[in-house]
mmCIF file of C-alpha atoms in Angstrom:
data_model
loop_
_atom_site.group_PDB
_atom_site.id
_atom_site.type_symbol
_atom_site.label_atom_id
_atom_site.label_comp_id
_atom_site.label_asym_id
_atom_site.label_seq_id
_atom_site.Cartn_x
_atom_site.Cartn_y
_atom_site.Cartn_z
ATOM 1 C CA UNK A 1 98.909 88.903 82.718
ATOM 2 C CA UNK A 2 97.094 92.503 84.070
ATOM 3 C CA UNK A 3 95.408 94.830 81.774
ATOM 4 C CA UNK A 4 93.543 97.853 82.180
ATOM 5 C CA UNK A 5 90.509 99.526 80.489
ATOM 6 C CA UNK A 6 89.356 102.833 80.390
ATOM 7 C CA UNK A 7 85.698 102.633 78.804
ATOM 8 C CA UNK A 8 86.175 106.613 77.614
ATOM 9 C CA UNK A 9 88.648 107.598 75.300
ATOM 10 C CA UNK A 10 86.745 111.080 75.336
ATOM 11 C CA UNK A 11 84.942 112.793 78.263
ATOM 12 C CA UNK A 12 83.655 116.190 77.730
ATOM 13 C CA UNK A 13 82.045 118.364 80.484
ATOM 14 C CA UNK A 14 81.001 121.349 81.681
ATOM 15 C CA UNK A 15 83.207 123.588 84.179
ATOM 16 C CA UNK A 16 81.308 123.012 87.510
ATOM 17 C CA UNK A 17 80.075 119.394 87.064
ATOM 18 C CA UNK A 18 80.541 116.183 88.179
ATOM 19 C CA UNK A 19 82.858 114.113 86.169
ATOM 20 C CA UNK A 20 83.609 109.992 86.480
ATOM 21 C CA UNK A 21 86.328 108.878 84.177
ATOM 22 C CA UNK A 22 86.189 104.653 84.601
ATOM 23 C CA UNK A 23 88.882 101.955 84.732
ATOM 24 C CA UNK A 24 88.606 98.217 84.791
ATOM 25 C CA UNK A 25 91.271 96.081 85.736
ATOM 26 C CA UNK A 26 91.934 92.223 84.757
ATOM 27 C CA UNK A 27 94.753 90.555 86.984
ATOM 28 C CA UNK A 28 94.470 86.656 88.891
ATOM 29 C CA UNK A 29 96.741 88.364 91.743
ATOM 30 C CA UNK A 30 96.827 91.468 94.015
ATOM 31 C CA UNK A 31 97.535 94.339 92.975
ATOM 32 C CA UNK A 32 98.537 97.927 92.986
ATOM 33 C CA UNK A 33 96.228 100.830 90.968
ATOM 34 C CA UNK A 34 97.271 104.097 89.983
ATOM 35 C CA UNK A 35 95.714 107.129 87.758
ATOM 36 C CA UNK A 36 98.375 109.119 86.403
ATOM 37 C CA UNK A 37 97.654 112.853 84.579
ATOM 38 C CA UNK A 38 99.329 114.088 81.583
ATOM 39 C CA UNK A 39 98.866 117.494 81.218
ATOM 40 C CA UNK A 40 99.861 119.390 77.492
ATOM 41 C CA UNK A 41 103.015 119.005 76.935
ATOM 42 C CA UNK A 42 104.035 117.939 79.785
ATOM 43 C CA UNK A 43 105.040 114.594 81.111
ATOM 44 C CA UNK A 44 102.950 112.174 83.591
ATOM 45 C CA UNK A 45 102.374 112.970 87.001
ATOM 46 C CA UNK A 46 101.147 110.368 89.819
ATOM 47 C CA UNK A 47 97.372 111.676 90.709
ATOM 48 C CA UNK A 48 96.793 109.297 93.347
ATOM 49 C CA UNK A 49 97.431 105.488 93.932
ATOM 50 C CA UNK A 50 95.912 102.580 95.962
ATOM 51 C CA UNK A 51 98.261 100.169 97.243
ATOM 52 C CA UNK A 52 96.498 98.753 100.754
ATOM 53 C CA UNK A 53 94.292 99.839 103.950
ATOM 54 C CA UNK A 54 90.711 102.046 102.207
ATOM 55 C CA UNK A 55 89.594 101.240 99.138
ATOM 56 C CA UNK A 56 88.928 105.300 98.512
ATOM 57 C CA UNK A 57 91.952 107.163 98.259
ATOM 58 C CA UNK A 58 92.439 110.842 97.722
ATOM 59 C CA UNK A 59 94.397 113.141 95.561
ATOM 60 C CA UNK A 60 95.225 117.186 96.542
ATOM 61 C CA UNK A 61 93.469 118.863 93.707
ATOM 62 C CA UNK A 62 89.928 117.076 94.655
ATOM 63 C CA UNK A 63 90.187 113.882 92.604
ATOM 64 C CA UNK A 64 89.139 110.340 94.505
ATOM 65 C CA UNK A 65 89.135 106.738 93.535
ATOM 66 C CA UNK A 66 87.595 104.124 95.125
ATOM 67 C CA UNK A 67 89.180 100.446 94.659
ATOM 68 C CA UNK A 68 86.766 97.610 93.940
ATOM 69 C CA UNK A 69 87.645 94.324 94.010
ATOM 70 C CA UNK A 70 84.568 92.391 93.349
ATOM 71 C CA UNK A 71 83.792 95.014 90.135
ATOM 72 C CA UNK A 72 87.600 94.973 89.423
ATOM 73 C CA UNK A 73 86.989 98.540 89.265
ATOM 74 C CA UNK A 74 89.009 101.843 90.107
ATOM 75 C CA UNK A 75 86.952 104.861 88.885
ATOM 76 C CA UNK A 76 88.305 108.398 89.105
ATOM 77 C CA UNK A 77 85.814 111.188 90.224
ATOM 78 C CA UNK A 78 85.794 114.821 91.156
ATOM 79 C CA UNK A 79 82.401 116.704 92.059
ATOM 80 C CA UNK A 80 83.379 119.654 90.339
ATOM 81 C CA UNK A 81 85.592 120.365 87.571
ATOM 82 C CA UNK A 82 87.697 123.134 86.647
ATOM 83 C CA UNK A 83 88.960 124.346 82.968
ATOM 84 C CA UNK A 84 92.743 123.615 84.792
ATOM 85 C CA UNK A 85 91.792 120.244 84.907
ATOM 86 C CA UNK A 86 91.939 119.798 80.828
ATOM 87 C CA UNK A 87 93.997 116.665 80.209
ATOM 88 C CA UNK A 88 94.429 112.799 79.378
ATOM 89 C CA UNK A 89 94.427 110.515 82.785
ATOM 90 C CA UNK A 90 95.484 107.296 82.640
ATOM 91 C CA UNK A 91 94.665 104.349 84.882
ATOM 92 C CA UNK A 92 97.484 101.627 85.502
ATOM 93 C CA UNK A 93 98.194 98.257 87.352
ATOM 94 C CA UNK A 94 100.856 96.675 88.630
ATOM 95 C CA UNK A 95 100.741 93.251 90.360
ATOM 96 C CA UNK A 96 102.642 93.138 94.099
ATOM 97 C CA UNK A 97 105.276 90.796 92.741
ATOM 98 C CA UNK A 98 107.034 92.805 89.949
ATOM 99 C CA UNK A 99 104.866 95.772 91.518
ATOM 100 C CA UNK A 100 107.210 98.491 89.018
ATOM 101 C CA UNK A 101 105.980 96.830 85.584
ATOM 102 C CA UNK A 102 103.235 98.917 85.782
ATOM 103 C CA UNK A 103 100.620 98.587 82.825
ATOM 104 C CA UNK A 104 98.670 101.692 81.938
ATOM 105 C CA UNK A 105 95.381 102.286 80.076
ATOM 106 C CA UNK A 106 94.566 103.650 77.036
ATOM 107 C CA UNK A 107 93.976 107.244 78.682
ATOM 108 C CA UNK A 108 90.877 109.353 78.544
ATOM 109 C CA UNK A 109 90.952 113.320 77.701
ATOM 110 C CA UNK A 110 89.116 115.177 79.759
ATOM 111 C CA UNK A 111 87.779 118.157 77.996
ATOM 112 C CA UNK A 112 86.237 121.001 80.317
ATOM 113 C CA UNK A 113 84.262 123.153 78.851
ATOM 114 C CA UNK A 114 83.162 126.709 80.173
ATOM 115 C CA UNK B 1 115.387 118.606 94.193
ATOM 116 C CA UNK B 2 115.634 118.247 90.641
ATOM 117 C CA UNK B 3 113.345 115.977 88.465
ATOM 118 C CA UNK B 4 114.243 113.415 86.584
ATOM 119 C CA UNK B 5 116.318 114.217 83.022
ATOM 120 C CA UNK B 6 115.940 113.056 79.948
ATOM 121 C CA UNK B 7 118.307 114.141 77.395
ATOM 122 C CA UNK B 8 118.436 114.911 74.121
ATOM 123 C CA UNK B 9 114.812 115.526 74.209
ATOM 124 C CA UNK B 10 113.887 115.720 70.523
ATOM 125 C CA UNK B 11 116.237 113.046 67.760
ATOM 126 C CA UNK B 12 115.619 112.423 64.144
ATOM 127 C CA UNK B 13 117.411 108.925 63.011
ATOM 128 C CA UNK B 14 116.836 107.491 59.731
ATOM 129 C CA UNK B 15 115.692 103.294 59.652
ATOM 130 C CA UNK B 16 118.294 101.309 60.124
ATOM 131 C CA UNK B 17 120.207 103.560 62.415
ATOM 132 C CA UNK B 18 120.684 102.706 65.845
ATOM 133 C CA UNK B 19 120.148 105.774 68.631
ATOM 134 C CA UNK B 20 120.599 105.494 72.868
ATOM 135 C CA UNK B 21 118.789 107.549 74.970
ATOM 136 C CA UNK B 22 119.563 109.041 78.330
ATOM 137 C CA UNK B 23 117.798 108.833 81.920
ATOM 138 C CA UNK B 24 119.655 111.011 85.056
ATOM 139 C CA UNK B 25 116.944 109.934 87.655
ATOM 140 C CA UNK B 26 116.214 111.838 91.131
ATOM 141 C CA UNK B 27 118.817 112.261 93.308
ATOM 142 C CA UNK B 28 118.986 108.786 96.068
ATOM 143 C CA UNK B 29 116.409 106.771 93.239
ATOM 144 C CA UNK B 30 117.648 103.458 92.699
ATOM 145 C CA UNK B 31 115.008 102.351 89.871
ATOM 146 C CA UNK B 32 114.269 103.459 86.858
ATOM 147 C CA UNK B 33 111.856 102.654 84.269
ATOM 148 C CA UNK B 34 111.246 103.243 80.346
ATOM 149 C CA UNK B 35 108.031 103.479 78.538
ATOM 150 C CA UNK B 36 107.171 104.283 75.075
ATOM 151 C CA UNK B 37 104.307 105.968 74.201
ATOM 152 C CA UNK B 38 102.364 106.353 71.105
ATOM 153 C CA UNK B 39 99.347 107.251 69.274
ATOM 154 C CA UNK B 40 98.158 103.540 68.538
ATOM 155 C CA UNK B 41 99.496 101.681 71.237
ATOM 156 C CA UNK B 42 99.265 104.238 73.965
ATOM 157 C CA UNK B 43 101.768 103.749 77.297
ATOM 158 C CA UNK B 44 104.164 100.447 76.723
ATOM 159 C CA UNK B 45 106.882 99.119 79.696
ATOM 160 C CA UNK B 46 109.670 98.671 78.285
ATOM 161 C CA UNK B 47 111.893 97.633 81.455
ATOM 162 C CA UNK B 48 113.053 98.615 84.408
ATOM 163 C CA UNK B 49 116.355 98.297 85.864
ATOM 164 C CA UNK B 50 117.049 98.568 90.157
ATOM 165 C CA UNK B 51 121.012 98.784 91.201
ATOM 166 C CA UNK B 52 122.326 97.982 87.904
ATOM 167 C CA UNK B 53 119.988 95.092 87.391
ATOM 168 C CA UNK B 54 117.172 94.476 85.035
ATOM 169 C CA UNK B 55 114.238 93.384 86.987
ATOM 170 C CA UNK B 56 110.858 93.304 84.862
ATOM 171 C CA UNK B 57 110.514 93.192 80.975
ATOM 172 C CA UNK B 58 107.823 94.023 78.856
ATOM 173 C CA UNK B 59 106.908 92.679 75.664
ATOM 174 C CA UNK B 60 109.057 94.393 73.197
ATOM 175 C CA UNK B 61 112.125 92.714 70.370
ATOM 176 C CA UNK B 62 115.756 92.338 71.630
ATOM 177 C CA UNK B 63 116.185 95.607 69.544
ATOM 178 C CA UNK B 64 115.158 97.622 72.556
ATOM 179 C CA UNK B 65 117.937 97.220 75.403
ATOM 180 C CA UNK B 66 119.180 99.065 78.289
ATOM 181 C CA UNK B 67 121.277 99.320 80.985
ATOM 182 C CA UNK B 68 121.868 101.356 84.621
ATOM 183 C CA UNK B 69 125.181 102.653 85.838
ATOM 184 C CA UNK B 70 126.539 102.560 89.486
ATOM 185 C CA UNK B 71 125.160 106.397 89.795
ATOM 186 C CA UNK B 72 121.671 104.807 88.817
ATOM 187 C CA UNK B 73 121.810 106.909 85.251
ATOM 188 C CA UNK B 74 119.919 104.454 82.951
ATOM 189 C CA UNK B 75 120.122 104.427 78.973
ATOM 190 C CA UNK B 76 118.557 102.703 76.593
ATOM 191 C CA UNK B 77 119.833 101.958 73.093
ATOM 192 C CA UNK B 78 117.451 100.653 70.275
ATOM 193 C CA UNK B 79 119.426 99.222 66.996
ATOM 194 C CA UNK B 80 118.715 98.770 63.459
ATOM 195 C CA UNK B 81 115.590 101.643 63.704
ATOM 196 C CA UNK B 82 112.285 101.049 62.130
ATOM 197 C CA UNK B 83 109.371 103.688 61.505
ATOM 198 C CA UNK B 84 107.365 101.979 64.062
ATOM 199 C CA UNK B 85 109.833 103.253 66.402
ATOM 200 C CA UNK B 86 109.198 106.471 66.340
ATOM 201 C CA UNK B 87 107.413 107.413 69.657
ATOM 202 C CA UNK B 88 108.279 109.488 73.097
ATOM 203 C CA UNK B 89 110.093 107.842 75.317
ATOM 204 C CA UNK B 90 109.756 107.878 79.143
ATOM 205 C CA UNK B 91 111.524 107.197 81.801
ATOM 206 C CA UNK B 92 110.607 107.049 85.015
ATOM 207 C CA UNK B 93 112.127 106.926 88.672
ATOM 208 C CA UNK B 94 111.354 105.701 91.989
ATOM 209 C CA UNK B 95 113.362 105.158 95.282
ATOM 210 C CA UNK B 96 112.914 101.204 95.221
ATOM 211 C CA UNK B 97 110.941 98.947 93.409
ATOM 212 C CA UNK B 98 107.995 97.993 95.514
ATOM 213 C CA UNK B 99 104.783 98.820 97.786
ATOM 214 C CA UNK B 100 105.045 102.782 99.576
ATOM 215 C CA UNK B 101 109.021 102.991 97.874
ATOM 216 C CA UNK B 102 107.028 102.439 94.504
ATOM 217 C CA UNK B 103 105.802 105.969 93.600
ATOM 218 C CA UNK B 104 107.682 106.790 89.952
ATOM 219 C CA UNK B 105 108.219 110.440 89.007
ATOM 220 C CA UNK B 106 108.610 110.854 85.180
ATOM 221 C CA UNK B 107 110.728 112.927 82.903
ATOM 222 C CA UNK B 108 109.508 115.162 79.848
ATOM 223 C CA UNK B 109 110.381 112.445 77.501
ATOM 224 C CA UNK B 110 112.746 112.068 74.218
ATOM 225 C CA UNK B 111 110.474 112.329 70.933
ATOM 226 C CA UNK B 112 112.296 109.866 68.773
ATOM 227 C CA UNK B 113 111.705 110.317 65.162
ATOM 228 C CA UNK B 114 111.998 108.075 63.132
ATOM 229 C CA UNK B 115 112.496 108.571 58.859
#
């Protein structure tokens, strides 16, 4: 069965700098990788997703994540963050055959500050 | 296009009761999803159900059932409450159930509380 772990439950930073939020995946198939955003009170949106073709994929707001298979890795990065970019992202998995069971991470908040 | 609903959003049951929950998904989506969410165990599938049809399961007691209607409206019906129950519920929808079609736009949620 897949899992995912995010190494940060907390990551603070200042508005301006480079934040890395990780995510480590553990599946014996292929499959699909996701970061989702929930911002306060409000439900999840789909940040960006990887699902085949380049391992770095892009979201609008400035976000990236590059897929690793031999780390097992899909870390979320931005150069430079912004105080509108408070909230808890959470990386998920789902394996290509029952590709909507997706499994999501424990989350990490991203606290900005000024 | 409106988003997906999730209706009532808020419920207070007391253990033992049983409560269903409603999902309208985005008009033309065929699947739809449900997820609980809390505190100590974070983001949990539930199941997901494509053209009336469950088609993945996640780990949780028969208590926790569901079902999708010919308009693809899902609900989901927990019996005989417990305390551990209390959580927000999500449901999600997508327009099918794999690869590019598998991009799932959630609803605000029902907070289910639970006494």
């Amino acid at each position: 069965a897949q899992s995912v772990t995010q190494l940060d439950s907390q990551v603070p930073v200042f508005e301006e700098a480079p934040v890395e939020l990780r995510c480590n995946y553990s599946s014996s198939v292929s499959v699909y990788l996701f970061w989702y955003v929930q911002y306060p009170n409000q439900g999840l949106q789909l940040l960006l997703k990887y699902l085949s073709g380049s391992t770095l994929v892009e979201s609008i707001n400035g976000f990236e994540a590059e897929f690793n298979k031999s780390q097992t890795s899909f870390h979320l990065r931005k150069p430079s963050v912004h105080i509108s970019d408070t909230a808890e992202y959470f990386c998920a998995v789902s394996e290509l055959r029952s590709a909507s069971k997706i499994i999501f991470g424990s989350g990490t908040r991203l606290s900005i500050r000024p | 296009k409106a988003g997906v609903t999730q209706t009532p959003r808020y419920l207070i049951k007391t253990r033992g009761q049983q409560v269903t929950l409603s999902c309208s998904p985005i008009s033309g989506h065929r699947s739809v999803s449900w997820y609980q969410q809390t505190p100590g165990q974070g983001l949990q599938f539930l199941f997901e159900y494509f053209s009336e049809t469950q088609r993945n399961k996640g780990n949780f007691p028969g208590r926790f059932s569901g079902r999708q209607f010919s308009n693809s409206r899902s609900e989901m019906n927990v019996s005989t409450l417990e305390l551990g129950d209390s959580a927000l519920y999500l449901c999600a929808s997508s327009w099918g159930t794999g690869g590019v079609s598998l991009e799932q736009y959630f609803g605000p949620g029902t907070r289910l509380t639970v006494t």
